[in-house]
Coordinates of C-alpha atoms in Angstrom, one line a residue:
X26 CA -11.1 -18.5 19.3
X27 CA -11.4 -22.3 19.8
X28 CA -14.9 -22.1 21.1
X29 CA -15.3 -25.8 21.8
X30 CA -12.3 -25.6 24.1
X31 CA -13.8 -22.8 26.1
X32 CA -17.1 -24.5 26.4
X33 CA -15.4 -27.7 27.6
X34 CA -13.3 -25.9 30.3
X35 CA -16.3 -23.8 31.4
X36 CA -18.4 -26.9 31.7
X37 CA -15.8 -28.7 33.8
X38 CA -15.7 -25.9 36.2
X39 CA -19.5 -25.8 36.4
X40 CA -19.6 -29.4 37.6
X41 CA -16.6 -29.0 39.9
X42 CA -13.2 -29.9 38.7
X43 CA -12.4 -31.6 41.9
X44 CA -14.4 -34.6 40.6
X45 CA -11.6 -35.4 38.2
X46 CA -9.0 -38.1 38.7
X47 CA -6.0 -35.7 38.8
X48 CA -5.0 -36.2 42.4
X49 CA -1.8 -36.5 44.4
X50 CA -0.5 -34.7 47.5
X51 CA -2.2 -31.3 47.6
X52 CA -4.0 -32.4 44.4
X53 CA -5.6 -35.3 46.3
X54 CA -8.8 -33.6 47.2
X55 CA -12.3 -34.8 47.5
X56 CA -15.3 -32.7 46.5
X57 CA -17.1 -32.2 49.8
X58 CA -19.5 -29.5 48.4
X59 CA -22.9 -30.6 47.1
X60 CA -23.4 -29.5 43.5
X61 CA -27.0 -28.6 44.4
X62 CA -26.0 -26.1 47.0
X63 CA -26.3 -22.4 46.3
X64 CA -22.7 -22.0 47.4
X65 CA -20.0 -23.8 45.6
X66 CA -17.3 -23.0 48.2
X67 CA -18.3 -23.6 51.8
X68 CA -14.9 -23.8 53.4
X69 CA -11.3 -22.6 53.1
X70 CA -10.3 -26.1 52.0
X71 CA -12.9 -26.1 49.2
X72 CA -11.2 -23.0 47.8
X73 CA -7.8 -24.8 47.8
X74 CA -9.4 -27.7 46.0
X75 CA -10.6 -25.5 43.2
X76 CA -7.1 -24.4 42.3
X77 CA -5.5 -27.8 42.2
X78 CA -6.1 -28.5 38.5
X79 CA -4.4 -25.2 37.6
X80 CA -1.1 -27.0 38.3
X81 CA -1.5 -29.8 35.7
X82 CA -4.7 -30.6 33.7
X83 CA -5.2 -27.2 32.0
X84 CA -1.5 -27.1 31.0
X85 CA -1.4 -30.6 29.5
X86 CA -1.8 -29.6 25.9
X87 CA 0.7 -26.8 26.3
X88 CA 3.2 -29.1 27.9
X89 CA 2.8 -31.8 25.3
X90 CA 4.0 -29.7 22.4
X91 CA 3.9 -25.9 22.6
X92 CA 6.3 -25.7 25.6
X93 CA 9.2 -27.0 23.5
X94 CA 8.1 -26.5 19.9
X95 CA 8.0 -22.8 20.4
X96 CA 10.5 -22.3 23.2
X97 CA 13.1 -24.5 21.7
X98 CA 12.0 -25.4 18.2
X99 CA 11.4 -21.9 17.0
X100 CA 14.6 -20.7 18.6
X101 CA 16.6 -23.5 16.9
X102 CA 17.6 -25.5 20.0
X103 CA 15.7 -28.4 18.4
X104 CA 16.1 -29.9 14.9
X105 CA 13.1 -32.1 14.0
X106 CA 13.0 -32.6 10.2
X107 CA 10.0 -35.0 10.3
X108 CA 7.9 -33.3 13.0
X109 CA 5.0 -31.2 11.6
X110 CA 4.5 -29.3 14.8
X111 CA 8.2 -28.4 15.1
X112 CA 9.9 -28.2 11.7
X113 CA 7.6 -25.6 10.1
X114 CA 8.3 -23.2 13.0
X115 CA 12.0 -23.9 13.1
X116 CA 12.2 -23.3 9.3
X117 CA 9.9 -20.2 9.4
X118 CA 7.5 -21.9 7.0
X119 CA 4.4 -21.7 9.1
X120 CA 1.1 -20.5 7.7
X121 CA -2.4 -20.0 9.2
X122 CA -3.0 -23.7 8.3
X123 CA 0.1 -25.1 10.1
X124 CA -0.4 -27.9 12.6
X125 CA -0.1 -26.8 16.2
X126 CA -1.3 -23.2 15.8
X127 CA -4.9 -23.8 16.8
X128 CA -3.8 -26.3 19.5
X129 CA -1.3 -23.9 21.0
X130 CA -3.7 -21.0 21.1
X131 CA -6.4 -23.2 22.6
X132 CA -4.0 -24.7 25.2
X133 CA -3.2 -21.3 26.7
X134 CA -6.8 -20.1 26.5
X135 CA -7.7 -23.3 28.4
X136 CA -5.6 -22.0 31.2
X137 CA -7.2 -18.5 31.0
X138 CA -10.8 -20.0 30.9
X139 CA -10.2 -22.3 33.9
X140 CA -8.5 -19.5 35.9
X141 CA -11.4 -17.1 35.1
X142 CA -13.9 -19.6 36.3
X143 CA -12.0 -20.3 39.6
X144 CA -11.7 -16.5 40.2
X145 CA -15.4 -15.8 39.5
X146 CA -16.6 -18.8 41.5
X147 CA -14.6 -17.8 44.5
X148 CA -16.0 -14.3 44.3
X149 CA -19.6 -15.2 43.6
X150 CA -20.1 -18.6 45.2
X151 CA -18.3 -18.6 48.5
X152 CA -20.3 -18.9 51.7
X153 CA -19.7 -16.8 54.8
X154 CA -17.7 -19.7 56.2
X155 CA -14.9 -18.9 53.7
X156 CA -12.3 -16.5 55.1
X157 CA -11.2 -13.4 53.1
X158 CA -7.6 -14.6 53.3
X159 CA -8.6 -17.9 51.7
X160 CA -10.5 -16.1 49.0
X161 CA -7.6 -13.8 48.2
X162 CA -5.1 -16.6 48.1
X163 CA -7.3 -18.7 45.8
X164 CA -7.8 -15.8 43.5
X165 CA -4.1 -15.0 43.6
X166 CA -3.2 -18.6 42.5
X167 CA -5.6 -18.4 39.6
X168 CA -4.4 -15.0 38.6
X169 CA -0.8 -16.3 38.7
X170 CA -1.7 -18.9 36.1
X171 CA -3.8 -16.6 34.0
X172 CA -1.1 -13.9 34.0
X173 CA 1.5 -16.5 32.8
X174 CA -0.8 -17.8 30.1
X175 CA -1.3 -14.2 28.8
X176 CA 2.5 -13.5 28.9
X177 CA 2.9 -16.5 26.6
X178 CA 0.0 -15.4 24.3
X179 CA 1.4 -11.8 24.1
X180 CA 4.9 -13.1 23.4
X181 CA 3.8 -15.5 20.6
X182 CA 0.9 -13.8 18.9
X183 CA 1.1 -10.1 20.0
X184 CA -2.5 -8.8 19.9
X185 CA -4.8 -11.3 21.5
X186 CA -8.2 -11.4 23.3
X187 CA -8.4 -10.3 26.9
X188 CA -11.4 -11.5 28.9
X189 CA -12.2 -12.1 32.6
X190 CA -15.6 -13.9 32.3
X191 CA -15.5 -17.2 30.4
X192 CA -19.2 -17.5 30.0
X193 CA -19.5 -14.1 28.3
X194 CA -17.0 -15.2 25.7
X195 CA -18.7 -18.5 25.1
X196 CA -21.8 -16.7 24.1
X197 CA -20.1 -13.8 22.3
X198 CA -16.8 -15.0 21.0
X199 CA -16.5 -12.7 18.0
X200 CA -14.7 -9.9 19.8
X201 CA -11.7 -7.7 18.9
X202 CA -8.2 -8.4 20.0
X203 CA -6.3 -6.1 22.5
X204 CA -2.9 -4.6 21.8
X205 CA 0.1 -6.6 22.8
X206 CA 1.2 -4.0 25.4
X207 CA -2.2 -4.1 27.0
X208 CA -2.0 -7.9 27.2
X209 CA 1.4 -7.6 28.9
X210 CA 0.0 -5.0 31.3
X211 CA -2.9 -7.4 32.1
X212 CA -0.4 -10.2 32.8
X213 CA 1.7 -7.9 35.0
X214 CA -1.4 -6.8 37.0
X215 CA -2.4 -10.4 37.5
X216 CA 1.1 -11.3 38.7
X217 CA 1.3 -8.3 41.0
X218 CA -2.0 -9.3 42.6
X219 CA -0.5 -12.8 43.1
X220 CA 2.7 -11.3 44.6
X221 CA 0.6 -9.3 47.1
X222 CA -1.8 -12.0 48.2
X223 CA 0.0 -15.3 47.9
X224 CA 1.5 -16.6 51.2
X225 CA 5.2 -16.2 51.9
X226 CA 5.4 -19.9 52.3
X227 CA 3.3 -22.2 50.1
X228 CA 0.7 -24.2 52.2
X229 CA 1.7 -27.4 50.4
X230 CA 4.7 -28.6 48.4
X231 CA 4.3 -27.7 44.8
X232 CA 2.1 -24.7 45.1
X233 CA 3.3 -21.3 44.2
X234 CA 4.0 -18.6 46.8
X235 CA 4.6 -14.9 47.0
X236 CA 8.2 -15.2 45.7
X237 CA 7.1 -17.4 42.8
X238 CA 5.1 -14.4 41.7
X239 CA 8.0 -12.0 42.2
X240 CA 10.2 -14.3 40.2
X241 CA 7.7 -14.2 37.3
X242 CA 7.4 -10.5 37.6
X243 CA 11.2 -10.2 37.1
X244 CA 10.5 -11.9 33.7
X245 CA 7.4 -9.9 32.8
X246 CA 9.0 -6.6 33.7
X247 CA 11.9 -7.3 31.3
X248 CA 9.4 -7.9 28.6
X249 CA 7.5 -4.7 29.3
X250 CA 10.8 -2.8 29.4
X251 CA 11.2 -3.6 25.7
X252 CA 7.6 -2.9 24.8
X253 CA 7.4 0.6 26.2
X254 CA 9.3 3.9 26.4
X255 CA 9.8 5.8 29.6
X256 CA 7.7 5.5 32.7
X257 CA 4.8 3.3 33.9
X258 CA 2.6 1.9 31.1
X259 CA -0.3 4.3 30.4
X260 CA -1.5 3.1 27.0
X261 CA 0.3 5.9 25.2
X262 CA 4.0 5.1 25.8
X263 CA 4.1 2.0 23.6
X264 CA 7.4 1.7 21.7
X265 CA 7.0 1.9 17.9
X266 CA 10.7 1.8 17.0
X267 CA 11.8 -1.8 17.4
X268 CA 15.4 -0.9 16.6
X269 CA 15.8 2.0 19.0
X270 CA 18.4 0.0 21.0
X271 CA 17.2 0.9 24.6
X272 CA 14.6 -0.3 27.0
X273 CA 12.4 1.5 29.5
X274 CA 14.4 2.2 32.7
X275 CA 11.3 2.1 34.8
X276 CA 10.6 -1.6 34.1
X277 CA 14.3 -2.5 34.2
X278 CA 14.4 -1.1 37.8
X279 CA 11.2 -3.1 38.7
X280 CA 12.8 -6.2 37.2
X281 CA 15.8 -5.7 39.4
X282 CA 13.6 -5.1 42.5
X283 CA 11.5 -8.2 41.9
X284 CA 14.6 -10.4 41.4
X285 CA 16.2 -9.0 44.6
X286 CA 13.0 -9.5 46.5
X287 CA 13.3 -13.2 45.7
X288 CA 17.0 -13.5 46.3
X289 CA 17.1 -11.7 49.6
X290 CA 13.9 -12.8 51.2
X291 CA 12.8 -16.2 49.9
X292 CA 13.9 -19.7 50.9
X293 CA 14.6 -20.8 47.3
X294 CA 18.2 -22.0 46.8
X295 CA 20.2 -23.1 43.8
X296 CA 20.8 -26.9 43.7
X297 CA 24.5 -27.5 44.0
X298 CA 24.5 -30.1 41.1
X299 CA 22.8 -29.2 37.8
X300 CA 22.0 -32.8 37.1
X301 CA 19.9 -33.1 40.3
X302 CA 17.3 -30.7 38.8
X303 CA 16.2 -33.4 36.3
X304 CA 15.6 -36.3 38.6
X305 CA 12.1 -37.4 39.5
X306 CA 13.2 -37.6 43.1
X307 CA 13.9 -33.9 43.1
X308 CA 10.5 -32.7 41.8
X309 CA 9.8 -29.4 43.7
X310 CA 13.4 -29.0 44.8
X311 CA 14.8 -25.9 46.5
X312 CA 15.5 -24.2 43.1
X313 CA 12.1 -24.7 41.5
X314 CA 9.8 -21.8 42.0
X315 CA 7.0 -23.1 39.8
X316 CA 6.6 -26.6 38.2
X317 CA 3.7 -28.2 36.5
X318 CA 2.7 -31.0 38.8
X319 CA 2.3 -34.2 36.9
X320 CA 0.9 -37.3 38.6
X321 CA 2.7 -40.6 38.9
X322 CA 1.2 -43.8 37.6
X323 CA -0.1 -45.3 34.4
X324 CA -2.6 -43.3 32.3
X325 CA -5.1 -46.0 33.1
X326 CA -4.7 -45.3 36.8
X327 CA -4.4 -41.5 36.8
X328 CA -6.4 -40.6 33.7
X329 CA -5.2 -38.7 30.6
X330 CA -4.4 -35.0 31.2
X331 CA -2.5 -35.3 34.4
X332 CA 0.3 -37.3 32.9
X333 CA 3.8 -36.1 31.9
X334 CA 4.2 -37.1 28.2
X335 CA 7.0 -34.8 27.2
X336 CA 9.4 -37.7 27.8
X337 CA 7.8 -39.6 24.9
X338 CA 8.6 -36.8 22.5
X339 CA 12.3 -36.7 23.7
X340 CA 13.0 -40.4 24.5
X341 CA 14.6 -42.2 21.6
X342 CA 14.2 -45.9 22.6
X343 CA 12.4 -48.2 25.0
X344 CA 15.7 -48.5 26.9
X345 CA 15.5 -44.9 28.0
X346 CA 11.8 -44.3 28.2
X347 CA 8.8 -46.6 28.6
X348 CA 6.5 -47.3 25.6
X349 CA 6.1 -45.1 22.6
X350 CA 9.1 -42.8 21.8
X351 CA 9.4 -40.3 19.1
X352 CA 12.7 -38.7 20.2
X353 CA 14.6 -40.4 17.4
X354 CA 13.4 -37.6 15.1
X355 CA 13.8 -34.8 17.7
X356 CA 17.4 -33.9 18.2
X357 CA 19.6 -31.1 19.6
X358 CA 20.3 -28.7 16.8
X359 CA 23.8 -28.4 15.5
X360 CA 23.8 -24.7 16.3
X361 CA 23.1 -25.4 20.0
X362 CA 25.4 -28.5 20.2
X363 CA 28.2 -26.5 18.7
X364 CA 27.8 -23.6 21.1
X365 CA 28.4 -25.5 24.3
X366 CA 31.8 -24.8 25.9
X367 CA 33.9 -28.0 26.1
X368 CA 33.9 -28.0 29.9
X369 CA 30.2 -27.1 30.3
X370 CA 28.7 -29.8 32.6
X371 CA 25.2 -28.9 31.4
X372 CA 25.6 -30.5 28.0
X373 CA 25.8 -34.0 29.5
X374 CA 22.4 -33.5 31.3
X375 CA 20.7 -31.7 28.4
X376 CA 22.1 -33.6 25.4
X377 CA 23.0 -37.3 25.0
X378 CA 26.1 -37.5 22.8
X379 CA 28.4 -40.3 21.8
X380 CA 30.1 -41.8 24.9
X381 CA 28.0 -40.1 27.5
X382 CA 27.3 -42.5 30.4
X383 CA 24.1 -42.4 32.5
X384 CA 24.2 -44.7 35.6
X385 CA 20.5 -44.2 36.3
X386 CA 19.3 -45.6 32.9
X387 CA 19.4 -49.3 32.1
X388 CA 20.4 -49.9 35.7
X389 CA 20.0 -53.7 35.4
X390 CA 22.4 -53.6 32.5
X391 CA 25.0 -51.6 34.3
X392 CA 24.0 -48.2 33.0
X393 CA 23.5 -46.7 29.6
X394 CA 26.3 -45.4 27.3
X395 CA 25.0 -43.4 24.4
X396 CA 26.1 -44.8 21.1
X397 CA 27.5 -47.9 22.7
X398 CA 24.6 -49.5 24.5
X399 CA 22.6 -48.8 21.4
X400 CA 23.5 -47.2 18.1
X401 CA 23.6 -43.4 18.2
X402 CA 21.1 -41.4 16.2
X403 CA 22.1 -40.6 12.7
X404 CA 20.3 -37.3 12.9
X405 CA 22.5 -35.7 15.6
X406 CA 22.6 -36.0 19.3
X407 CA 19.4 -36.7 21.2
X408 CA 17.7 -34.6 23.9
X409 CA 18.5 -36.0 27.3
X410 CA 16.7 -33.5 29.5
X411 CA 13.3 -34.9 30.8
X412 CA 14.4 -38.5 29.7
X413 CA 14.6 -40.2 33.1
X414 CA 14.7 -44.0 32.3
X415 CA 12.1 -46.7 32.5
X416 CA 9.9 -48.0 35.3
X417 CA 12.5 -50.6 35.9
X418 CA 15.0 -47.8 36.6
X419 CA 13.0 -45.5 38.8
X420 CA 9.8 -47.4 39.8
X421 CA 7.7 -44.4 38.7
X422 CA 7.6 -44.0 34.9
X423 CA 5.0 -45.6 32.6
X424 CA 4.2 -45.2 28.9
X425 CA 3.6 -41.5 28.2
X426 CA 3.6 -40.8 32.0
X427 CA 7.1 -40.4 33.2
X428 CA 6.3 -38.6 36.5
X429 CA 8.9 -35.8 36.2
X430 CA 7.5 -32.3 36.7
X431 CA 7.9 -29.6 34.1
X432 CA 10.2 -26.6 35.0
X433 CA 8.4 -23.3 34.5
X434 CA 10.5 -21.0 36.7
X435 CA 13.8 -21.7 38.4
X436 CA 15.8 -19.5 40.7
X437 CA 18.6 -19.6 38.2
X438 CA 16.4 -17.6 35.8
X439 CA 15.8 -15.0 38.5
X440 CA 19.6 -14.7 39.0
X441 CA 20.1 -14.1 35.3
X442 CA 17.1 -11.7 35.2
X443 CA 18.8 -9.7 37.9
X444 CA 22.0 -9.5 36.0
X445 CA 20.1 -8.5 32.8
X446 CA 18.2 -5.8 34.7
X447 CA 21.4 -4.4 36.2
X448 CA 23.1 -4.4 32.8
X449 CA 20.1 -2.5 31.5
X450 CA 20.9 -0.2 28.6
X451 CA 24.7 -0.4 29.2
X452 CA 27.0 -2.2 26.7
X453 CA 28.5 -4.1 29.6
X454 CA 28.7 -4.2 33.4
X455 CA 31.2 -5.0 36.1
X456 CA 28.6 -4.5 38.9
X457 CA 29.4 -6.8 41.8
X458 CA 25.8 -7.9 42.4
X459 CA 25.3 -8.8 38.8
X460 CA 28.5 -10.7 38.6
X461 CA 27.8 -12.6 41.8
X462 CA 24.5 -14.1 40.6
X463 CA 25.5 -14.5 37.0
X464 CA 28.6 -16.4 38.0
X465 CA 26.7 -18.5 40.5
X466 CA 24.9 -20.0 37.6
X467 CA 28.0 -20.3 35.4
X468 CA 30.3 -21.8 38.0
X469 CA 27.8 -24.5 38.9
X470 CA 28.2 -25.6 35.3
X471 CA 31.9 -26.1 35.8
X472 CA 32.9 -22.9 33.9
X473 CA 35.2 -20.1 34.8
X474 CA 33.6 -17.0 36.3
X475 CA 33.5 -13.8 34.2
X476 CA 34.7 -10.4 35.3
X477 CA 32.4 -8.5 32.9
X478 CA 28.9 -9.2 31.5
X479 CA 27.4 -8.0 28.3
X480 CA 24.3 -9.0 26.4
X481 CA 26.1 -11.8 24.4
X482 CA 27.3 -13.4 27.7
X483 CA 23.8 -13.3 29.0
X484 CA 22.3 -14.7 25.8
X485 CA 24.8 -17.6 25.8
X486 CA 24.3 -18.3 29.5
X487 CA 20.5 -18.3 29.3
X488 CA 20.5 -20.6 26.3
X489 CA 22.8 -23.1 27.9
X490 CA 21.2 -23.1 31.3
X491 CA 17.6 -23.5 30.0
X492 CA 18.0 -25.6 26.9
X493 CA 14.9 -27.6 26.3
X494 CA 13.0 -25.8 29.1
X495 CA 10.9 -23.8 26.7
X496 CA 12.5 -20.4 27.3
X497 CA 15.0 -19.4 24.6
X498 CA 12.5 -18.2 21.9
X499 CA 11.1 -15.7 24.5
X500 CA 14.6 -14.4 25.2
X501 CA 14.9 -13.6 21.5
X502 CA 11.4 -12.1 21.4
X503 CA 12.3 -9.8 24.3
X504 CA 15.5 -8.7 22.5
X505 CA 13.5 -8.0 19.3
X506 CA 11.3 -5.5 21.1
X507 CA 14.2 -3.0 20.9
X508 CA 16.9 -4.6 18.7
X509 CA 14.8 -6.4 16.1
X510 CA 17.1 -6.4 13.2
X511 CA 20.0 -7.8 15.3
X512 CA 17.7 -10.7 16.3
X513 CA 16.5 -11.3 12.7
X514 CA 20.1 -11.4 11.5
X515 CA 21.0 -13.8 14.3
X516 CA 18.1 -16.1 13.3
X517 CA 19.3 -16.2 9.7
X518 CA 22.8 -17.3 10.8
X519 CA 21.9 -20.2 13.0
X520 CA 22.6 -23.0 10.6
X521 CA 19.0 -24.2 10.9
X522 CA 18.1 -27.7 9.9
X523 CA 21.7 -28.7 9.5
X524 CA 22.3 -32.4 10.1
X525 CA 25.4 -33.8 11.9
X526 CA 26.5 -37.2 13.2
X527 CA 29.3 -38.8 15.1
X528 CA 32.5 -39.5 13.1
X529 CA 34.4 -42.4 14.7
X530 CA 37.6 -41.5 12.8
X531 CA 37.9 -38.1 14.4
X532 CA 36.0 -39.1 17.5
X533 CA 33.8 -36.0 17.1
X534 CA 30.6 -34.8 15.7
X535 CA 30.7 -33.5 12.1
X536 CA 28.0 -31.4 10.3
X537 CA 26.9 -32.2 6.8
X538 CA 28.7 -30.3 4.0
X539 CA 25.4 -28.8 2.9
X540 CA 23.4 -26.4 5.0
X541 CA 19.9 -27.4 6.1
X542 CA 17.2 -27.4 3.5
X543 CA 13.8 -25.8 3.4
X544 CA 14.6 -22.9 5.7
X545 CA 12.9 -19.6 4.8
X546 CA 14.6 -16.3 5.5
X547 CA 13.5 -14.8 8.8
X548 CA 12.1 -11.3 8.7
X549 CA 10.5 -9.0 11.3
X550 CA 7.2 -10.8 10.7
X551 CA 8.8 -14.0 11.9
X552 CA 8.7 -12.6 15.5
X553 CA 5.0 -13.3 15.6
X554 CA 2.9 -16.3 14.8
X555 CA -0.1 -16.2 12.5
X556 CA -3.6 -16.9 14.0
X557 CA -4.8 -20.3 12.8
X558 CA -7.2 -20.3 9.8
X559 CA -9.8 -22.1 11.9
X560 CA -9.8 -19.4 14.5
X561 CA -9.8 -16.6 12.0
X562 CA -12.9 -18.2 10.4
X563 CA -14.7 -18.2 13.8
X564 CA -13.7 -14.6 14.6
X565 CA -13.0 -12.1 11.8
X566 CA -11.2 -9.8 14.3
X567 CA -8.3 -12.3 14.1
X568 CA -7.7 -11.3 10.5
X569 CA -4.4 -9.7 9.9
X570 CA -5.9 -6.3 8.9
X571 CA -8.2 -6.0 12.0
X572 CA -7.4 -3.2 14.4
X573 CA -7.0 -4.1 18.1
X574 CA -9.1 -2.4 20.7
X575 CA -7.6 -0.8 23.8
X576 CA -8.5 -2.6 27.0
X577 CA -10.4 -0.8 29.8
X578 CA -8.3 -1.5 32.9
X579 CA -9.8 0.8 35.5
X580 CA -7.8 1.7 38.6
X581 CA -4.8 -0.3 39.7
X582 CA -5.5 -2.9 42.4
X583 CA -1.9 -3.1 43.4
X584 CA 0.3 0.0 43.6
X585 CA 3.7 -0.8 42.1
X586 CA 5.3 1.9 44.4
X587 CA 4.3 -0.1 47.5
X588 CA 4.4 -3.6 46.2
X589 CA 8.0 -4.0 47.3
X590 CA 7.7 -2.7 50.8

């Protein structure tokens, strides 16, 4: 455990996170509560203030690297031959000493620690002036964030440490891990609480609501369906055969119910134009169910930690992104580039390839044509998603602070989650509801609708729809819970690290004759990350031979049988 990180977050909460400079819209709050008072929360508004930083600051380190290095680098959507925090994971060469492991672990536990402190402060330091409704909503927001952080931790590392009181762990951090299925159950219980107590309509733009939680539950239930055998999780029905080929029908049905709850009851709607999703002006659009809320302005003005710096890692020149840009070494993989259907409109918005024109970049110069306005990358095609132009183009972006929010959950995912839940353990489906929502995503991309759906169709559609949105690795992890060897075989046939470039003679991209170098053979062990050496040295329970300890859950706070009423 990165103990310094926990102490830092705990200390920030102790002095009141509202004193930080992260502030805009609902984040623009003033601390009206005296730090010398016995009560930390003396009004409903003070409770809302306490949850504001859960939307940006605590996710900053995750957003800066882990979001895409794992979600897209590990899954081979990204080729980055010179990036130490991507290439080792793409090539399956990571060790306990690899760059990014400790930072990734620490970034997610920052979310957990901050969420714990918000929850416990609301419970213990609220005056009688704070309504029960405000308390429940504030706790629900924090549990939404904590549950999501634990879903990531379980998906990446498997057995991890569950805790609900940050100060206890600061003083006693040498504690056993808990089993992966327990961690997933913990995440589900957090998100079910959020689904019950969050409001139907968010009180301010950008905050999560009840249906945001149900959307996440459709994701979580699909994960749990692979981790367990029949019935509701009880600690004993953990799947041990990762090649059994079927998932738990109980959680497949819950995933369907959660997705349908969102689709039938919420106000979320698909954007008609895929490109519109990736414009600063459309932050918190009708399709986005949860975004990380980054502030606009220079880092000097807003402070470091509330700025969107992912654009610097994808931007390839100062014509497309202000200031420092490292995207010249971070490209779309050949495997992903080659999988796009020729008429798929999503490629233009996700990947900048030779001849692609962008009217909203280099506006003063009449727009930007990739490979013509400037020379094209010699390492492949660059990542366009999250690259939104310079300050001259949009009046918002600055160096390492582009101002575009990070997509964490879109309605399109819920549509595909629904289709996957309906497909269930069948080889294919022609179910009308599954086809309706699957094809809504597909036809928006300019593609012909399908009359039958199978797992390969879903895998392809999810990869294309959410490329560079940090999701694809988790799709593969979910599949490996019950068809592990199939996933391992797939990983070993992805042409990893292969270079390609534009060939003017054929007016097309051509891959190198030789396959990518330095790529290790993926195995079942590749589906989990090692704990960092530094964390293992602090806590011997993170050693590979340590036995996890079952978590004591107690009674359920939310009954799954009545959650959907």
